[in-house]
Every structure is written in structure tokens, then in C-alpha cells.
Short mmCIF file of C-alpha atoms in Angstrom, two decimals:
data_model
loop_
_atom_site.label_atom_id
_atom_site.label_comp_id
_atom_site.label_asym_id
_atom_site.label_seq_id
_atom_site.Cartn_x
_atom_site.Cartn_y
_atom_site.Cartn_z
CA UNK A 578 -68.14 1.98 -1.59
CA UNK A 579 -65.99 1.63 -4.73
CA UNK A 580 -67.33 0.20 -7.99
CA UNK A 581 -65.24 -2.96 -7.47
CA UNK A 582 -66.66 -3.54 -3.98
CA UNK A 583 -70.16 -3.14 -5.36
CA UNK A 584 -69.54 -5.64 -8.14
CA UNK A 585 -68.10 -8.20 -5.74
CA UNK A 586 -71.14 -7.79 -3.49
CA UNK A 587 -73.66 -8.07 -6.31
CA UNK A 588 -71.78 -11.08 -7.67
CA UNK A 589 -71.80 -12.71 -4.24
CA UNK A 590 -75.55 -12.29 -3.85
CA UNK A 591 -76.13 -13.66 -7.36
CA UNK A 592 -74.03 -16.72 -6.59
CA UNK A 593 -75.82 -17.19 -3.29
CA UNK A 594 -79.22 -17.05 -5.01
CA UNK A 595 -77.90 -19.54 -7.58
CA UNK A 596 -76.70 -21.91 -4.86
CA UNK A 597 -80.16 -21.97 -3.29
CA UNK A 598 -81.82 -22.94 -6.57
CA UNK A 599 -79.05 -25.48 -7.28
CA UNK A 600 -79.62 -27.10 -3.88
CA UNK A 601 -83.35 -27.31 -4.59
CA UNK A 602 -82.61 -28.90 -8.01
CA UNK A 603 -80.12 -31.37 -6.50
CA UNK A 604 -82.77 -32.43 -4.02
CA UNK A 605 -85.33 -32.94 -6.83
CA UNK A 606 -82.83 -34.91 -8.91
CA UNK A 607 -81.94 -37.21 -6.01
CA UNK A 608 -85.58 -37.84 -5.11
CA UNK A 609 -86.40 -38.68 -8.74
CA UNK A 610 -83.32 -40.95 -8.93
CA UNK A 611 -81.90 -39.21 -11.97
CA UNK A 612 -78.13 -38.93 -12.33
CA UNK A 613 -77.32 -35.44 -13.60
CA UNK A 614 -74.06 -34.85 -15.43
CA UNK A 615 -72.90 -31.44 -16.62
CA UNK A 616 -70.32 -30.84 -19.33
CA UNK A 617 -68.03 -27.81 -19.43
CA UNK A 618 -65.28 -26.97 -21.91
CA UNK A 619 -63.99 -24.41 -24.39
CA UNK A 620 -66.08 -23.76 -27.46
CA UNK A 621 -65.22 -26.35 -30.07
CA UNK A 622 -63.66 -28.97 -27.86
CA UNK A 623 -66.24 -31.54 -28.88
CA UNK A 624 -68.87 -31.46 -26.12
CA UNK A 625 -71.76 -31.99 -28.52
CA UNK A 626 -70.13 -34.83 -30.48
CA UNK A 627 -69.23 -36.49 -27.17
CA UNK A 628 -72.75 -36.04 -25.86
CA UNK A 629 -74.40 -37.32 -29.05
CA UNK A 630 -72.34 -40.51 -28.87
CA UNK A 631 -73.00 -40.85 -25.13
CA UNK A 632 -76.77 -40.45 -25.51
CA UNK A 633 -76.84 -42.99 -28.35
CA UNK A 634 -74.82 -45.58 -26.40
CA UNK A 635 -76.79 -45.12 -23.18
CA UNK A 636 -80.10 -45.44 -24.99
CA UNK A 637 -78.84 -48.58 -26.75
CA UNK A 638 -78.25 -50.00 -23.27
CA UNK A 639 -81.80 -49.18 -22.27
CA UNK A 640 -80.96 -46.17 -20.11
CA UNK A 641 -83.55 -43.40 -20.23
CA UNK A 642 -81.50 -40.30 -21.00
CA UNK A 643 -82.15 -36.72 -22.00
CA UNK A 644 -80.19 -33.52 -22.39
CA UNK A 645 -80.30 -29.77 -21.95
CA UNK A 646 -77.90 -27.79 -24.07
CA UNK A 647 -76.82 -24.19 -23.58
CA UNK A 648 -75.67 -21.77 -26.27
CA UNK A 649 -75.65 -18.01 -26.69
CA UNK A 650 -77.52 -18.36 -29.97
CA UNK A 651 -78.89 -21.02 -32.37
CA UNK A 652 -80.48 -24.38 -31.62
CA UNK A 653 -77.95 -26.25 -33.79
CA UNK A 654 -76.79 -28.42 -30.92
CA UNK A 655 -80.27 -29.47 -29.84
CA UNK A 656 -81.10 -30.43 -33.42
CA UNK A 657 -77.88 -32.43 -33.64
CA UNK A 658 -78.42 -34.19 -30.31
CA UNK A 659 -82.02 -35.02 -31.16
CA UNK A 660 -80.63 -37.43 -33.77
CA UNK A 661 -79.76 -39.74 -30.86
CA UNK A 662 -83.50 -40.13 -30.23
CA UNK A 663 -83.22 -38.65 -26.72
CA UNK A 664 -85.49 -35.79 -25.61
CA UNK A 665 -83.39 -32.61 -25.87
CA UNK A 666 -84.08 -29.00 -25.02
CA UNK A 667 -81.99 -25.97 -26.05
CA UNK A 668 -81.36 -23.16 -23.59
CA UNK A 669 -80.51 -19.96 -25.46
CA UNK A 670 -78.64 -17.62 -23.09
CA UNK A 671 -78.41 -14.53 -25.30
CA UNK A 672 -75.32 -12.69 -24.12
CA UNK A 673 -74.95 -14.65 -20.87
CA UNK A 674 -71.69 -16.60 -20.85
CA UNK A 675 -72.79 -19.54 -18.68
CA UNK A 676 -75.81 -21.54 -17.58
CA UNK A 677 -77.22 -20.93 -14.13
CA UNK A 678 -79.50 -23.02 -11.95
CA UNK A 679 -82.61 -20.98 -12.72
CA UNK A 680 -82.17 -21.54 -16.47
CA UNK A 681 -81.98 -25.27 -15.80
CA UNK A 682 -85.07 -25.14 -13.58
CA UNK A 683 -87.07 -23.29 -16.27
CA UNK A 684 -85.93 -25.67 -19.01
CA UNK A 685 -87.11 -28.66 -16.99
CA UNK A 686 -90.70 -27.42 -16.78
CA UNK A 687 -93.01 -30.04 -18.23
CA UNK A 688 -90.48 -32.88 -17.92
CA UNK A 689 -91.16 -35.70 -15.47
CA UNK A 690 -87.80 -36.43 -13.88
CA UNK A 691 -89.08 -39.80 -12.67
CA UNK A 692 -88.98 -40.95 -16.30
CA UNK A 693 -85.22 -40.46 -16.49
CA UNK A 694 -82.08 -42.37 -15.52
CA UNK A 695 -79.68 -39.69 -16.79
CA UNK A 696 -79.89 -36.01 -17.57
CA UNK A 697 -76.92 -34.38 -19.31
CA UNK A 698 -76.49 -30.63 -19.23
CA UNK A 699 -74.12 -29.15 -21.82
CA UNK A 700 -72.93 -25.72 -20.70
CA UNK A 701 -72.04 -22.76 -22.92
CA UNK A 702 -68.50 -23.18 -24.31
CA UNK A 703 -66.44 -21.24 -21.79
CA UNK A 704 -63.57 -22.38 -19.57
CA UNK A 705 -63.98 -19.58 -17.05
CA UNK A 706 -67.43 -18.41 -16.00
CA UNK A 707 -69.36 -21.73 -15.72
CA UNK A 708 -66.95 -22.75 -12.92
CA UNK A 709 -68.79 -20.53 -10.42
CA UNK A 710 -72.32 -21.76 -11.10
CA UNK A 711 -73.59 -24.89 -9.40
CA UNK A 712 -76.35 -26.46 -11.53
CA UNK A 713 -77.34 -29.13 -9.01
CA UNK A 714 -75.45 -31.78 -11.01
CA UNK A 715 -74.02 -34.94 -9.42
CA UNK A 716 -71.02 -35.11 -11.75
CA UNK A 717 -69.28 -32.23 -13.49
CA UNK A 718 -67.17 -33.25 -16.46
CA UNK A 719 -64.54 -30.93 -17.90
CA UNK A 720 -63.57 -31.73 -21.48
CA UNK A 721 -60.47 -30.66 -23.37
CA UNK A 722 -59.51 -31.74 -26.85
CA UNK A 723 -56.07 -32.95 -27.88
CA UNK A 724 -55.84 -29.91 -30.18
CA UNK A 725 -56.03 -27.38 -27.35
CA UNK A 726 -52.58 -27.66 -25.76
CA UNK A 727 -51.49 -29.71 -22.78
CA UNK A 728 -51.19 -26.76 -20.37
CA UNK A 729 -54.87 -25.72 -20.56
CA UNK A 730 -55.55 -26.99 -16.99
CA UNK A 731 -52.76 -24.79 -15.60
CA UNK A 732 -54.17 -21.77 -17.38
CA UNK A 733 -57.80 -22.39 -16.36
CA UNK A 734 -57.33 -24.04 -12.95
CA UNK A 735 -60.67 -23.09 -11.39
CA UNK A 736 -62.82 -25.01 -13.83
CA UNK A 737 -60.61 -28.11 -13.66
CA UNK A 738 -60.71 -27.84 -9.89
CA UNK A 739 -64.51 -27.63 -9.81
CA UNK A 740 -64.92 -30.77 -11.96
CA UNK A 741 -65.16 -34.44 -10.94
CA UNK A 742 -63.88 -36.03 -14.13
CA UNK A 743 -61.64 -34.88 -16.99
CA UNK A 744 -62.32 -36.17 -20.49
CA UNK A 745 -59.74 -35.62 -23.20
CA UNK A 746 -61.54 -35.60 -26.55
CA UNK A 747 -60.63 -36.02 -30.24
CA UNK A 748 -58.13 -38.79 -29.48
CA UNK A 749 -58.22 -39.62 -33.21
CA UNK A 750 -56.31 -36.37 -33.84
CA UNK A 751 -53.70 -36.99 -31.12
CA UNK A 752 -50.99 -38.12 -33.52
CA UNK A 753 -51.58 -35.32 -36.04
CA UNK A 754 -51.17 -32.66 -33.35
CA UNK A 755 -48.38 -34.55 -31.49
CA UNK A 756 -50.48 -34.57 -28.32
CA UNK A 757 -48.50 -35.38 -25.18
CA UNK A 758 -50.86 -37.33 -22.89
CA UNK A 759 -48.29 -37.50 -20.12
CA UNK A 760 -47.87 -33.71 -20.06
CA UNK A 761 -51.66 -33.20 -20.09
CA UNK A 762 -52.10 -35.67 -17.24
CA UNK A 763 -49.38 -33.88 -15.29
CA UNK A 764 -51.14 -30.53 -15.83
CA UNK A 765 -54.48 -31.90 -14.66
CA UNK A 766 -52.87 -33.55 -11.62
CA UNK A 767 -51.17 -30.30 -10.69
CA UNK A 768 -54.48 -28.48 -10.31
CA UNK A 769 -56.50 -31.50 -9.17
CA UNK A 770 -54.35 -34.35 -7.80
CA UNK A 771 -55.78 -37.82 -8.38
CA UNK A 772 -58.53 -36.71 -10.78
CA UNK A 773 -60.06 -39.44 -12.94
CA UNK A 774 -58.90 -38.77 -16.53
CA UNK A 775 -60.25 -40.49 -19.66
CA UNK A 776 -59.20 -40.12 -23.27
CA UNK A 777 -61.89 -40.65 -25.90
CA UNK A 778 -62.83 -40.18 -29.53
CA UNK A 779 -66.49 -39.71 -30.32
CA UNK A 780 -65.55 -40.27 -33.96
CA UNK A 781 -63.90 -43.69 -33.63
CA UNK A 782 -65.65 -44.64 -30.39
CA UNK A 783 -62.35 -45.06 -28.51
CA UNK A 784 -62.89 -44.98 -24.74
CA UNK A 785 -66.65 -44.41 -25.00
CA UNK A 786 -67.72 -47.87 -23.81
CA UNK A 787 -65.50 -47.63 -20.71
CA UNK A 788 -67.36 -44.48 -19.81
CA UNK A 789 -70.70 -46.34 -19.98
CA UNK A 790 -69.53 -48.39 -17.01
CA UNK A 791 -68.57 -45.24 -15.16
CA UNK A 792 -72.01 -43.68 -15.71
CA UNK A 793 -73.75 -46.84 -14.52
CA UNK A 794 -71.54 -47.02 -11.44
CA UNK A 795 -72.31 -43.41 -10.50
CA UNK A 796 -76.02 -43.74 -11.16
CA UNK B 1469 -84.73 -2.65 -7.37
CA UNK B 1470 -84.34 -6.34 -8.23
CA UNK B 1471 -80.97 -8.13 -8.17
CA UNK B 1472 -81.01 -8.31 -11.98
CA UNK B 1473 -81.57 -4.57 -12.34
CA UNK B 1474 -78.70 -3.91 -9.95
CA UNK B 1475 -76.37 -6.19 -11.89
CA UNK B 1476 -77.23 -4.57 -15.19
CA UNK B 1477 -76.59 -1.13 -13.68
CA UNK B 1478 -73.30 -2.08 -12.07
CA UNK B 1479 -72.25 -3.75 -15.33
CA UNK B 1480 -73.17 -0.65 -17.31
CA UNK B 1481 -71.10 1.60 -15.07
CA UNK B 1482 -68.15 -0.79 -15.27
CA UNK B 1483 -68.35 -0.80 -19.07
CA UNK B 1484 -68.62 2.99 -19.13
CA UNK B 1485 -65.53 3.33 -16.92
CA UNK B 1486 -63.76 0.87 -19.21
CA UNK B 1487 -64.71 2.87 -22.31
CA UNK B 1488 -63.21 6.03 -20.85
CA UNK B 1489 -59.86 4.33 -20.18
CA UNK B 1490 -59.98 2.65 -23.61
CA UNK B 1491 -60.53 6.03 -25.28
CA UNK B 1492 -57.56 7.45 -23.37
CA UNK B 1493 -55.43 4.48 -24.47
CA UNK B 1494 -56.54 4.78 -28.10
CA UNK B 1495 -55.52 8.43 -28.05
CA UNK B 1496 -52.08 7.55 -26.60
CA UNK B 1497 -51.60 4.77 -29.18
CA UNK B 1498 -52.48 7.06 -32.08
CA UNK B 1499 -50.20 9.85 -30.89
CA UNK B 1500 -47.31 7.40 -30.49
CA UNK B 1501 -48.03 5.95 -33.94
CA UNK B 1502 -48.32 2.39 -32.68
CA UNK B 1503 -50.78 0.03 -34.36
CA UNK B 1504 -52.51 -1.98 -31.65
CA UNK B 1505 -54.01 -5.36 -32.55
CA UNK B 1506 -55.98 -7.48 -30.09
CA UNK B 1507 -56.59 -11.21 -30.45
CA UNK B 1508 -59.68 -12.98 -29.11
CA UNK B 1509 -60.66 -16.65 -29.40
CA UNK B 1510 -61.56 -19.81 -27.50
CA UNK B 1511 -58.92 -21.32 -25.29
CA UNK B 1512 -56.70 -23.54 -27.41
CA UNK B 1513 -57.50 -22.15 -30.83
CA UNK B 1514 -53.89 -21.22 -31.42
CA UNK B 1515 -53.64 -17.52 -30.49
CA UNK B 1516 -50.18 -17.90 -28.96
CA UNK B 1517 -48.72 -19.94 -31.82
CA UNK B 1518 -50.17 -17.42 -34.28
CA UNK B 1519 -48.77 -14.53 -32.29
CA UNK B 1520 -45.33 -16.10 -31.91
CA UNK B 1521 -45.07 -16.56 -35.68
CA UNK B 1522 -46.43 -13.04 -36.30
CA UNK B 1523 -43.94 -11.41 -33.91
CA UNK B 1524 -41.05 -13.34 -35.47
CA UNK B 1525 -42.03 -12.41 -39.05
CA UNK B 1526 -42.67 -8.75 -38.22
CA UNK B 1527 -39.36 -8.44 -36.41
CA UNK B 1528 -37.57 -10.06 -39.36
CA UNK B 1529 -39.05 -7.29 -41.51
CA UNK B 1530 -37.63 -4.67 -39.13
CA UNK B 1531 -40.94 -3.80 -37.48
CA UNK B 1532 -40.65 -2.96 -33.80
CA UNK B 1533 -43.26 -5.16 -32.14
CA UNK B 1534 -44.19 -6.20 -28.64
CA UNK B 1535 -47.01 -8.05 -26.93
CA UNK B 1536 -49.17 -8.21 -23.84
CA UNK B 1537 -50.71 -11.56 -23.07
CA UNK B 1538 -53.60 -12.30 -20.73
CA UNK B 1539 -54.24 -15.51 -18.84
CA UNK B 1540 -56.05 -16.45 -15.63
CA UNK B 1541 -52.90 -18.14 -14.35
CA UNK B 1542 -49.29 -18.98 -15.40
CA UNK B 1543 -46.84 -16.97 -17.47
CA UNK B 1544 -46.38 -19.86 -19.94
CA UNK B 1545 -47.50 -17.76 -22.89
CA UNK B 1546 -45.19 -14.83 -22.15
CA UNK B 1547 -42.25 -17.21 -21.84
CA UNK B 1548 -43.20 -18.81 -25.15
CA UNK B 1549 -43.65 -15.49 -26.95
CA UNK B 1550 -40.38 -14.13 -25.60
CA UNK B 1551 -38.63 -16.67 -27.86
CA UNK B 1552 -39.50 -14.37 -30.76
CA UNK B 1553 -37.15 -11.78 -29.25
CA UNK B 1554 -39.98 -9.26 -28.83
CA UNK B 1555 -40.60 -7.55 -25.47
CA UNK B 1556 -43.55 -9.38 -23.87
CA UNK B 1557 -45.47 -8.88 -20.66
CA UNK B 1558 -47.93 -11.31 -19.05
CA UNK B 1559 -51.15 -10.04 -17.49
CA UNK B 1560 -52.43 -12.53 -14.93
CA UNK B 1561 -56.15 -11.93 -14.41
CA UNK B 1562 -56.80 -14.37 -11.53
CA UNK B 1563 -60.47 -15.31 -11.86
CA UNK B 1564 -61.35 -12.53 -14.29
CA UNK B 1565 -62.49 -13.94 -17.62
CA UNK B 1566 -61.34 -11.09 -19.89
CA UNK B 1567 -58.84 -8.24 -20.16
CA UNK B 1568 -60.05 -4.72 -19.54
CA UNK B 1569 -58.55 -1.36 -20.48
CA UNK B 1570 -57.18 -0.65 -17.00
CA UNK B 1571 -55.20 -3.93 -17.03
CA UNK B 1572 -53.68 -2.90 -20.36
CA UNK B 1573 -52.86 0.57 -19.02
CA UNK B 1574 -51.11 -0.88 -15.95
CA UNK B 1575 -49.17 -3.40 -18.01
CA UNK B 1576 -47.85 -0.63 -20.26
CA UNK B 1577 -46.25 1.28 -17.39
CA UNK B 1578 -42.55 1.73 -18.08
CA UNK B 1579 -42.86 1.06 -21.82
CA UNK B 1580 -42.19 3.89 -24.27
CA UNK B 1581 -44.88 3.51 -26.93
CA UNK B 1582 -42.88 5.72 -29.29
CA UNK B 1583 -40.42 2.84 -29.64
CA UNK B 1584 -43.08 0.59 -31.16
CA UNK B 1585 -44.65 0.02 -34.57
CA UNK B 1586 -46.98 -2.74 -33.36
CA UNK B 1587 -48.41 -3.84 -30.06
CA UNK B 1588 -50.33 -7.12 -29.94
CA UNK B 1589 -52.68 -7.86 -27.05
CA UNK B 1590 -53.66 -11.51 -26.60
CA UNK B 1591 -56.86 -11.74 -24.56
CA UNK B 1592 -57.88 -14.52 -22.17
CA UNK B 1593 -59.26 -17.50 -24.13
CA UNK B 1594 -63.00 -16.83 -24.06
CA UNK B 1595 -65.45 -16.33 -26.92
CA UNK B 1596 -68.01 -14.44 -24.83
CA UNK B 1597 -66.91 -11.90 -22.24
CA UNK B 1598 -64.00 -10.14 -24.04
CA UNK B 1599 -66.51 -8.92 -26.66
CA UNK B 1600 -67.80 -6.22 -24.31
CA UNK B 1601 -64.43 -4.70 -23.36
CA UNK B 1602 -62.81 -2.11 -25.61
CA UNK B 1603 -59.03 -2.16 -25.07
CA UNK B 1604 -58.27 0.86 -27.24
CA UNK B 1605 -57.06 -1.40 -30.05
CA UNK B 1606 -57.16 -0.37 -33.74
CA UNK B 1607 -57.83 -3.88 -35.03
CA UNK B 1608 -59.60 -6.69 -33.23
CA UNK B 1609 -58.91 -10.13 -34.65
CA UNK B 1610 -61.12 -13.10 -33.83
CA UNK B 1611 -59.46 -16.46 -34.36
CA UNK B 1612 -61.09 -19.85 -34.74
CA UNK B 1613 -59.32 -23.10 -35.50
CA UNK B 1614 -60.40 -25.62 -38.13
CA UNK B 1615 -60.98 -28.12 -35.31
CA UNK B 1616 -63.70 -26.06 -33.62
CA UNK B 1617 -66.65 -26.53 -35.95
CA UNK B 1618 -67.85 -24.32 -38.77
CA UNK B 1619 -70.87 -22.94 -36.90
CA UNK B 1620 -68.89 -21.29 -34.08
CA UNK B 1621 -69.65 -17.76 -35.43
CA UNK B 1622 -73.40 -18.46 -35.33
CA UNK B 1623 -73.15 -19.63 -31.74
CA UNK B 1624 -70.96 -16.74 -30.55
CA UNK B 1625 -72.19 -13.92 -32.79
CA UNK B 1626 -71.29 -10.98 -30.53
CA UNK B 1627 -67.56 -11.55 -30.54
CA UNK B 1628 -67.47 -12.10 -34.31
CA UNK B 1629 -69.51 -8.97 -34.72
CA UNK B 1630 -67.15 -6.91 -32.58
CA UNK B 1631 -64.07 -7.98 -34.58
CA UNK B 1632 -62.50 -6.45 -37.70
CA UNK B 1633 -60.80 -9.53 -39.10
CA UNK B 1634 -61.42 -13.29 -38.80
CA UNK B 1635 -58.43 -15.63 -38.88
CA UNK B 1636 -59.00 -19.35 -39.27
CA UNK B 1637 -56.05 -21.18 -37.70
CA UNK B 1638 -54.50 -24.66 -37.86
CA UNK B 1639 -55.07 -24.94 -41.63
CA UNK B 1640 -52.60 -27.87 -41.57
CA UNK B 1641 -55.29 -29.91 -39.76
CA UNK B 1642 -58.11 -28.95 -42.14
CA UNK B 1643 -58.04 -32.21 -44.06
CA UNK B 1644 -57.82 -34.43 -40.96
CA UNK B 1645 -60.94 -32.82 -39.48
CA UNK B 1646 -62.76 -32.46 -42.83
CA UNK B 1647 -63.02 -28.71 -42.32
CA UNK B 1648 -65.54 -27.04 -44.60
CA UNK B 1649 -64.14 -23.58 -45.41
CA UNK B 1650 -67.20 -22.63 -47.40
CA UNK B 1651 -69.54 -23.39 -44.48
CA UNK B 1652 -67.30 -21.47 -42.06
CA UNK B 1653 -67.18 -18.47 -44.42
CA UNK B 1654 -70.95 -18.60 -44.71
CA UNK B 1655 -71.30 -18.62 -40.90
CA UNK B 1656 -68.98 -15.64 -40.50
CA UNK B 1657 -70.76 -13.72 -43.25
CA UNK B 1658 -74.11 -14.38 -41.62
CA UNK B 1659 -73.09 -12.56 -38.45
CA UNK B 1660 -70.73 -10.07 -40.10
CA UNK B 1661 -71.34 -9.65 -43.84
CA UNK B 1662 -68.24 -8.82 -45.88
CA UNK B 1663 -65.76 -9.51 -43.09
CA UNK B 1664 -62.14 -10.07 -44.16
CA UNK B 1665 -61.38 -13.77 -43.56
CA UNK B 1666 -57.93 -15.39 -43.70
CA UNK B 1667 -56.92 -18.99 -43.29
CA UNK B 1668 -53.48 -19.67 -41.85
CA UNK B 1669 -51.20 -22.24 -40.28
CA UNK B 1670 -48.62 -21.01 -37.82
CA UNK B 1671 -47.02 -24.45 -38.10
CA UNK B 1672 -46.46 -24.53 -41.86
CA UNK B 1673 -46.48 -20.75 -42.34
CA UNK B 1674 -49.44 -20.91 -44.77
CA UNK B 1675 -51.10 -17.50 -45.12
CA UNK B 1676 -48.80 -15.80 -42.63
CA UNK B 1677 -46.88 -13.69 -45.15
CA UNK B 1678 -50.08 -12.34 -46.69
CA UNK B 1679 -51.01 -11.08 -43.25
CA UNK B 1680 -47.73 -9.14 -43.02
CA UNK B 1681 -48.97 -7.00 -45.89
CA UNK B 1682 -52.25 -6.44 -44.11
CA UNK B 1683 -50.52 -5.32 -40.90
CA UNK B 1684 -48.31 -2.90 -42.83
CA UNK B 1685 -51.30 -1.50 -44.70
CA UNK B 1686 -53.21 -0.86 -41.48
CA UNK B 1687 -50.20 0.61 -39.68
#
């Protein structure tokens, strides 16, 4: 057996173990009636700003929301998200480049899921590895900012393909970076025809209220 | 043996195999007198724009330069970089989230390294996994754009720690995003005290000429 064969086999068994835990989580989430949304993107594409605004708006509408947030190091994001008033827990992954279902399961210990309408899970900033790990979520959102280049979906097709919704962030910078929404939409549609695409700015609030309706509809 | 132990062992042997090839490459690079620079960053932080400008400026100064560029899919970047006139080859990694030394070795087949002063290697956009893979380069540059948030180095310490030079890109957007250079410098220095930090804009050319002197000094 070559080294490559061995890696593929170990990877397969890891993913299979992950899928079992993810299925168990999905079952728990459904029974508790909590809508679980995961966020994946590059580092720095504005996941945390988007999530902070989302938590604040949902809570203002009386929705019971909380969040788990993954990072290799620091609890900066949890501290930032806690400003929304929502219960937030940081998952520190060390050198691991993605969240997996067992990390989510551990982080949820002590939380009563029946108390929640929404649970958001912010993955480690990485457009590659998180694609392979089911976290038991109902909706996976892939974010890309207007500053990243319109062909990102073509270069990282797997993660766009594994997501249910694409959110283009930092719309307030679109003009400064000459962002081409049509080209970005075309890229996304090439890897995932018919995908729901939204353009938002957490800073100005643009597009954020429309998303509230989407969350409520999917709840 | 648990699944985790097996993974760690397989990973260790992969990294060891990679180190052997990287050492062989480093030896070849040194003998041929070519200065090899690798670029790592998030997706969309401006590696390709930076590299295109760098190749153009170096070639204008009579330096013989070429580039290898890694992506999961598409040869968009190679096509873009070829506009500089430099010989460029795309490495398509499929689902692999980083370049490794054997991919670099294969891509170099047919190239005479003695014809080169500089070889740039643009890694897959990923702030985590490329940190562990030595490519035989002399200088590893980590890039972060002003739009990504000043605490990126604290959140992804390993890759900043493995690099020799930090380049902050998209300086032309600094004002629009209220970028705090002092905070970013502090973050970088926390994970890598004394690191050389440059701020550039490939769009306006800011800081790019100063880097030419750095490349020539390290050649």
C-alpha cells in the first residue's frame, strides 16, 4: 500500500466518522426545532461582522439565537459577537484547518437546544477544507467579499458547490474595488447553477433585512 | 491504535517525505543560483496582482524571472501572470488545499533553472495548510490585505510564524476600510517579533519599488 493510498483511506474513515456524528447532530437539531446555519469563507471576508449584525437583527425581532465560532487561535471573534447579547462560544482548533462535527458536539455541552430558534456556526476561515465536513447544519452559507475577485467560485468550486446560499459581503466597498456583480454571479452559477445569491453590507446594513425574511422562511 | 493516532502518523510520514523533496529542491535552486520566493495568503488577498506587478518590474530591471502558480481549479492566474511576459506554469491541485514539494518538482520539468534569477511560487489561497509544507524556497512571504482585519496574524499564527516577510496589500483601500497599520504591525510582531513588514499597492505601485531592492539584496 502506497503512502497516498493510506492517506486516502484514513481520510475516508475520518470523514465517515464525521458523517455519523453530523447525522446525530442534525437529528438533535431537528427535534429541538433549532435552525442551524453554518458560515464558510476565506479569512477576512467578513464572516464575523456579518454574523454580529445578523445576531443583533434576529434578537431585535425576538428570535432566540446563539453562535459557535471557530478559529485556530484567540477568542477575539467570540468576544466581538458577544456584543450582540447572544450566547456565544469559541471553538479553538489549534492547528486544525476546519471545524468538524465532534467539535460542534463538544461545544454544545451544557446548552439546551430547546431554548433556541437559531444556531449559527462560523467555521475557520478557509475556502478548501471545511467543504468536506458536514456539521449537521440545515443551511450552509458561503461568503465572499467584493474585494476578493469575481472568479473565486471558479477557483474554489467544491465549497461553493457544497453551500446552499452565497452571500457577497462588503457591498459598501464595491465601487472602490470596481466589483463586477454580473461576473461574480456568472462564476457562482457556473459551479452551482440557480444558487440563491445575496449582496450585503454589514456596515451600512444593505441587504441584511431581506436576509431576515429568508432565515424566518427556512426556520 | 486509534484513528487519530493513525492520522498523525500518516501525516508525519507525508511531511517527512515532503521535507526530503524540499531539501533536494533547495539544493538544486542554490546550485543554479535562482532565488526562490513563495507567496502564501488567504484567497483574494491579492497574491496574483502583487505577483504580476513584481514580475513586470523585475523583468524591466533585466532580472530573469518566472512563476509557478497553484490553484484548486482553473488556469486563470497563469493566463493573467503571462501578461507580464514571464514564463508561467499553473499547478492545478484538484481538491488538495496546498502545494507540496513534489508538485513543484513536477512543474519544473523541462525548465532550465540556470536561466533564472528568480522563481516565484504562488500557493493555493489558504492561511492554514500551506504552513506545514516546505517547498524548498529561500524566502516565504505571507500577504494580508488591508480589508482582512488587523488581527489575522493572531488568528493564523502558524503561517505568519513560518514566513520571512509580511506584505500588507491593497494599501489603496486602507482609508476606505479604516485600516489600522499600527494594530496590524502589533499583531504581526506578537506572533513573529521583529518581522520585516511592507505595505504595498499593486494598483498604484506604492511600495513596490522598495521591494525590488529587497529581492536584489536577497538574491
